[in-house]
Amino acid sequence: MTDSKYFTTTKKGEIFELKAELNSDKKEKKKEAVKKVIASMTVGKDVSALFPDVVNCMQTDNLELKKLVYLYLMNYAKSQPDMAIMAVNTFVKDCEDPNPLIRALAVRTMGCIRVDKITEYLCEPLRKCLKDEDPYVRKTAAVCVAKLHDINAQLVEDQGFLDTLKDLISDSNPMVVANAVAALSEIAESHPSSNLLDLNPQSINKLLTALNECTEWGQIFILDCLANYMPKDDREAQSICERVTPRLSHANSAVVLSAVKVLMKFMEMLSKDLDYYGTLLKKLAPPLVTLLSAEPELQYVALRNINLIVQKRPEILKHEMKVFFVKYNDPIYVKLEKLDIMIRLASQANIAQVLAELKEYATEVDVDFVRKAVRAIGRCAIKVEQSAERCVSTLLDLIQTKVNYVVQEAIVVIKDIFRKYPNKYESVIATLCENLDSLDEPEARAAMIWIVGEYAERIDNADELLESFLEGFHDESTQVQLQLLTAIVKLFLKKPTETQELVQQVLSLATQDSDNPDLRDRGYIYWRLLSTDPVAAKEVVLAEKPLISEETDLIEPTLLDELICYIGTLASVYHKPPSAFVEGSRGVVHKSLPPRTGSSESAESPEAAPSGGQAAEQPAVIPAQGDLLGDLLNLDLGPPVSGPPLAASSVQMGAVDLLGGGLDSLMGGGGGFTAPGPAVPASMGAPLGSGLGDLFDLTGGVGTLSGSYVAPKSVWLPAMKAKGLEISGTFSRQVGSISMDLVLTNKALQVMSDFAIQFNRNSFGLAPAAPLQVHAPLAPNQSVEISLPLNTVGSVMKMDPLNNLQVAVKNNIDVFYFSTLYPLHILFVEDGKMERQMFLATWKDIPNENEAQFQIKDCSLGADAASSKLQGSNIFTIAKRTVEGQDMLYQSLKLTNGIWVLAELRIQPSNPTLTLSLKCRAPEVSQHVFQAYDTILKN
């Protein structure tokens, strides 16, 4: 009989009956009772009252009963930690059981019981199981280490389990190896700095040996681990590729994609002249093609990955065009992906085939697919010049079908063809003009208006055509209005006498009757250009346009390199790096391909590569630390306290690179500083006490000074990422008080009100000292300046980088998040001047290994000028000596959290390079201090 009967009872007094049955002497009755308990638990009834009775049933030889009891334990141990300790003895006994299945079951369950009190009791049994003679027990224990690490990382490290886990990589059993790799990878992901998987050629060899005999999931873990390895030269890369290649013929598509990832990564290191490189390219095509014969969902994932592979190495699949032809029964999402790849593979050799196929698609019934097919024909024309003529005639045939949406798409792509091949295909304009009345989509209308304006001199009735659009000017979308304004101005510059009235009409519509700021601004610019200097207007408006490029939707190269490292994961389906969609992506490390053999980059470290491409654009708008959302949920959502905005002070701060990995670009950028009051130097950003761990390479913020040195405001939250709210700002320190000077701009079409602000926990406890006061609702196109006072008594959490500040701003529309870097100068306090004797004692007391030396280049200040300049930033000179013509300044500064930094600055009158020696009990911050010095002295 099936187990469904256990789910059907809903008697009252059931718990009492179950208690009696659980304590019965009969084994069968006990088993039945436990099954009933598990059934009740499964449907959501609370059976925690039976905890002691169920735990008593653990002492049994019956494997089925034991499994059921363990299942119950896992579920209720968290809510009954004191009771759960009763089970510890049985676990310890079960870990010594002669039956390996019971030993493994015990160790597996121990890993699932997430109760701190119990974990320390589990260390001994786990240690034995890690060295068990049975591989099944060892592989289960390996995974248990990762689970235990998640509960209590310190305990795992202290007990030496990580070293045992590393030893298991050399285990004789391939499944144990795979699980050890999986466990280490998971631990390494949550602790990116802890070089756990320290791979070397010997361990790689062991992994490759185990690869052939593992289960498919084991193979995936090993392949993913191999993908993170950096071979020392091309020979090693080739030998790994040779041993991974057989995985390409595996039946599981995940194994295939993981193998493709390893090969794509290591191919970077192989010279293209090698015979093996060509062989490898040939071997990569068949497995990718085979993936396309799977069910549609798998096909889609394969196609998204192939899309990346084709952008990186189109030569792999250049002869496989036919497999990307669309089948009649493909779901739409597969069809659209295939189309995309067809365009990427289109070349002179196969264009005839592709065009015939695309023309067929354009007569299908699925509207989205037809639209994309018509666009694809246009992209072919732009990509393969020899095919442009054939593409244009195909598009004209499609326009003759008079199917509304086909005509509109065709006109949009013909506009692009005109931009790519000027003065070649203008003969088709007449045909396009015939279809003017049928256009109802903004993009098609805008494209047609552009064509009429661009080629007004060839169209006799251009003014009539444009006038017909002008009748419903205010009902058009912004895109069409902007295009119409430009087209009529072009027409006026080409035929001034006939179109004077028309241009005046459109300018008054755009400037006086419109509430769209873009349209108004463009209208005023044209108006002033035409009224002051028509010749200049002609040069601006009718200037030569650059030709458009072939592939407009290629993924940016550094991002593509990073995504190739994530083939076979969600990142390769979304075409976004994990940091963009993993919530609170704590351990997401930027990955990059190895440098190409013989290229100039090969000297750089692999980790340096990926960040470069996305440097210094906008500050990140994705909150990085995991619990940002939690901390921001108690955002003060009451109405804002009204009051006049405080005058914003202005602050100097260097460009901030929050997108790339390294903040090196901060170094050179910098504030604009002038000399402050008299006398003293030193400057630095420091961490909090001893717990700040890995602060190496966190280049400090370029900063604001305590008198009046303030960085120009930069945009922190762009309007496009915050539904029209743009926030720019900077930080300043004035007479001991820190403020955040903000400009809020409303670029939306609706009024904004109810503003509030909150900071996430940060390294120095920065927090708003008052509510965000916006005196009145913010109307569209209006800006307001606010100076928000800050204090340093908020919650503290070490950030990476150290001076990262995550902010949430709420208004009546939504809550928006952004992060920015504050300059550490704002944290240098006014009482940072140490007594001379204290300075000497402290300098001697701080160990020598905490001393760091830096060079400040291209600085021609004398000792007194430098000293007075630095004093404005609360960096105080305690003594000055002259030794052998060198001036030595001894300086101190103190941070808001009480950390002192001592400095010696050596200045030679004729030498523009200064030498800076720093000592601090938190040596990791020396880089920040040097940065602050560099910035203050040079500005």
GROMACS .gro file of C-alpha atoms in nm, residues 604-774:
model
  171
  604GLU     CA    1   4.982   4.194  -1.581
  605SER     CA    2   4.807   3.988  -1.322
  606PRO     CA    3   4.491   3.822  -1.447
  607GLU     CA    4   4.287   3.991  -1.180
  608ALA     CA    5   4.384   4.334  -1.305
  609ALA     CA    6   4.233   4.286  -1.645
  610PRO     CA    7   3.856   4.277  -1.615
  611SER     CA    8   3.794   4.598  -1.434
  612GLY     CA    9   3.963   4.822  -1.684
  613GLY     CA   10   3.692   4.839  -1.942
  614GLN     CA   11   3.427   4.967  -1.714
  615ALA     CA   12   3.630   5.220  -1.520
  616ALA     CA   13   3.518   5.558  -1.400
  617GLU     CA   14   3.177   5.585  -1.557
  618GLN     CA   15   2.891   5.620  -1.309
  619PRO     CA   16   2.906   5.521  -0.946
  620ALA     CA   17   2.746   5.179  -0.898
  621VAL     CA   18   2.372   5.197  -0.844
  622ILE     CA   19   2.352   4.840  -0.720
  623PRO     CA   20   2.392   4.807  -0.344
  624ALA     CA   21   2.686   4.577  -0.289
  625GLN     CA   22   2.682   4.459   0.072
  626GLY     CA   23   2.439   4.182   0.152
  627ASP     CA   24   2.224   4.337   0.416
  628LEU     CA   25   2.173   4.680   0.260
  629LEU     CA   26   1.807   4.614   0.188
  630GLY     CA   27   1.747   4.488   0.539
  631ASP     CA   28   1.911   4.792   0.691
  632LEU     CA   29   1.715   5.026   0.471
  633LEU     CA   30   1.374   4.876   0.540
  634ASN     CA   31   1.336   5.087   0.850
  635LEU     CA   32   1.388   5.400   0.639
  636ASP     CA   33   1.208   5.695   0.792
  637LEU     CA   34   0.909   5.706   0.562
  638GLY     CA   35   0.723   5.988   0.737
  639PRO     CA   36   0.673   6.322   0.557
  640PRO     CA   37   0.989   6.531   0.537
  641VAL     CA   38   1.047   6.806   0.789
  642SER     CA   39   0.995   7.123   0.595
  643GLY     CA   40   1.236   7.409   0.626
  644PRO     CA   41   1.456   7.621   0.399
  645PRO     CA   42   1.739   7.436   0.224
  646LEU     CA   43   2.080   7.501   0.374
  647ALA     CA   44   2.329   7.668   0.147
  648ALA     CA   45   2.534   7.396  -0.014
  649SER     CA   46   2.906   7.427   0.023
  650SER     CA   47   3.120   7.312  -0.263
  651VAL     CA   48   3.374   7.032  -0.229
  652GLN     CA   49   3.655   6.898  -0.449
  653MET     CA   50   3.671   6.524  -0.503
  654GLY     CA   51   3.841   6.312  -0.768
  655ALA     CA   52   3.658   6.102  -1.020
  656VAL     CA   53   3.532   5.792  -0.848
  657ASP     CA   54   3.558   5.451  -1.011
  658LEU     CA   55   3.305   5.224  -0.849
  659LEU     CA   56   3.260   4.996  -1.146
  660GLY     CA   57   3.607   4.864  -1.204
  661GLY     CA   58   3.779   4.645  -0.952
  662GLY     CA   59   4.073   4.875  -0.874
  663LEU     CA   60   4.032   5.236  -0.774
  664ASP     CA   61   4.358   5.332  -0.938
  665SER     CA   62   4.194   5.606  -1.140
  666LEU     CA   63   4.130   5.788  -0.814
  667MET     CA   64   4.500   5.835  -0.774
  668GLY     CA   65   4.556   6.065  -1.060
  669GLY     CA   66   4.225   6.250  -1.052
  670GLY     CA   67   4.192   6.490  -0.773
  671GLY     CA   68   4.041   6.779  -0.603
  672GLY     CA   69   4.132   7.141  -0.663
  673PHE     CA   70   4.294   7.258  -0.346
  674THR     CA   71   4.452   7.594  -0.256
  675ALA     CA   72   4.671   7.675   0.039
  676PRO     CA   73   4.494   7.709   0.375
  677GLY     CA   74   4.610   7.851   0.709
  678PRO     CA   75   4.962   7.834   0.852
  679ALA     CA   76   5.195   7.556   0.937
  680VAL     CA   77   5.142   7.179   0.907
  681PRO     CA   78   5.106   6.856   0.701
  682ALA     CA   79   4.999   6.485   0.693
  683SER     CA   80   4.692   6.314   0.571
  684MET     CA   81   4.541   5.974   0.551
  685GLY     CA   82   4.236   5.754   0.555
  686ALA     CA   83   4.251   5.487   0.820
  687PRO     CA   84   4.049   5.183   0.910
  688LEU     CA   85   3.872   5.090   1.228
  689GLY     CA   86   4.085   4.931   1.491
  690SER     CA   87   4.225   4.589   1.432
  691GLY     CA   88   3.928   4.416   1.274
  692LEU     CA   89   3.967   4.560   0.928
  693GLY     CA   90   4.161   4.273   0.785
  694ASP     CA   91   4.230   4.292   0.415
  695LEU     CA   92   4.257   4.660   0.332
  696PHE     CA   93   4.543   4.628   0.091
  697ASP     CA   94   4.502   4.812  -0.236
  698LEU     CA   95   4.201   5.010  -0.125
  699THR     CA   96   4.320   5.336  -0.267
  700GLY     CA   97   4.185   5.617  -0.059
  701GLY     CA   98   3.935   5.879  -0.163
  702VAL     CA   99   4.067   6.203  -0.302
  703GLY     CA  100   3.931   6.453  -0.076
  704THR     CA  101   3.779   6.751   0.091
  705LEU     CA  102   3.971   6.964   0.331
  706SER     CA  103   3.873   7.115   0.658
  707GLY     CA  104   3.882   7.475   0.555
  708SER     CA  105   3.727   7.532   0.221
  709TYR     CA  106   3.865   7.261  -0.007
  710VAL     CA  107   3.569   7.097  -0.165
  711ALA     CA  108   3.540   6.875  -0.472
  712PRO     CA  109   3.302   6.974  -0.754
  713LYS     CA  110   2.977   6.783  -0.733
  714SER     CA  111   2.958   6.466  -0.940
  715VAL     CA  112   2.648   6.271  -1.040
  716TRP     CA  113   2.590   5.989  -0.790
  717LEU     CA  114   2.250   5.868  -0.906
  718PRO     CA  115   2.169   5.924  -1.276
  719ALA     CA  116   1.806   6.011  -1.359
  720MET     CA  117   1.768   5.709  -1.590
  721LYS     CA  118   1.831   5.476  -1.296
  722ALA     CA  119   1.600   5.653  -1.052
  723LYS     CA  120   1.278   5.721  -1.247
  724GLY     CA  121   1.379   6.079  -1.323
  725LEU     CA  122   1.545   6.179  -0.993
  726GLU     CA  123   1.907   6.286  -1.044
  727ILE     CA  124   2.128   6.325  -0.739
  728SER     CA  125   2.470   6.486  -0.755
  729GLY     CA  126   2.679   6.581  -0.460
  730THR     CA  127   3.002   6.604  -0.269
  731PHE     CA  128   3.129   6.610   0.093
  732SER     CA  129   3.284   6.889   0.298
  733ARG     CA  130   3.423   6.949   0.647
  734GLN     CA  131   3.379   7.299   0.790
  735VAL     CA  132   3.497   7.387   1.140
  736GLY     CA  133   3.463   7.036   1.277
  737SER     CA  134   3.128   6.949   1.118
  738ILE     CA  135   3.090   6.716   0.818
  739SER     CA  136   2.820   6.772   0.557
  740MET     CA  137   2.697   6.603   0.243
  741ASP     CA  138   2.611   6.872  -0.013
  742LEU     CA  139   2.344   6.749  -0.251
  743VAL     CA  140   2.164   6.877  -0.559
  744LEU     CA  141   1.834   6.696  -0.625
  745THR     CA  142   1.703   6.747  -0.980
  746ASN     CA  143   1.360   6.632  -1.099
  747LYS     CA  144   1.390   6.519  -1.461
  748ALA     CA  145   1.058   6.334  -1.455
  749LEU     CA  146   0.721   6.469  -1.564
  750GLN     CA  147   0.562   6.447  -1.219
  751VAL     CA  148   0.612   6.636  -0.894
  752MET     CA  149   0.838   6.470  -0.634
  753SER     CA  150   0.786   6.504  -0.258
  754ASP     CA  151   0.823   6.318   0.075
  755PHE     CA  152   1.202   6.288   0.058
  756ALA     CA  153   1.394   6.086   0.317
  757ILE     CA  154   1.750   5.950   0.328
  758GLN     CA  155   1.931   5.669   0.507
  759PHE     CA  156   2.287   5.530   0.501
  760ASN     CA  157   2.388   5.166   0.527
  761ARG     CA  158   2.636   5.073   0.799
  762ASN     CA  159   2.985   5.183   0.690
  763SER     CA  160   3.349   5.177   0.797
  764PHE     CA  161   3.342   5.501   0.997
  765GLY     CA  162   2.980   5.506   1.120
  766LEU     CA  163   2.880   5.803   0.899
  767ALA     CA  164   2.509   5.881   0.940
  768PRO     CA  165   2.275   6.176   0.870
  769ALA     CA  166   2.258   6.406   1.175
  770ALA     CA  167   1.919   6.548   1.066
  771PRO     CA  168   1.636   6.455   0.828
  772LEU     CA  169   1.665   6.540   0.458
  773GLN     CA  170   1.483   6.875   0.436
  774VAL     CA  171   1.327   6.960   0.099
   0.00000   0.00000   0.00000
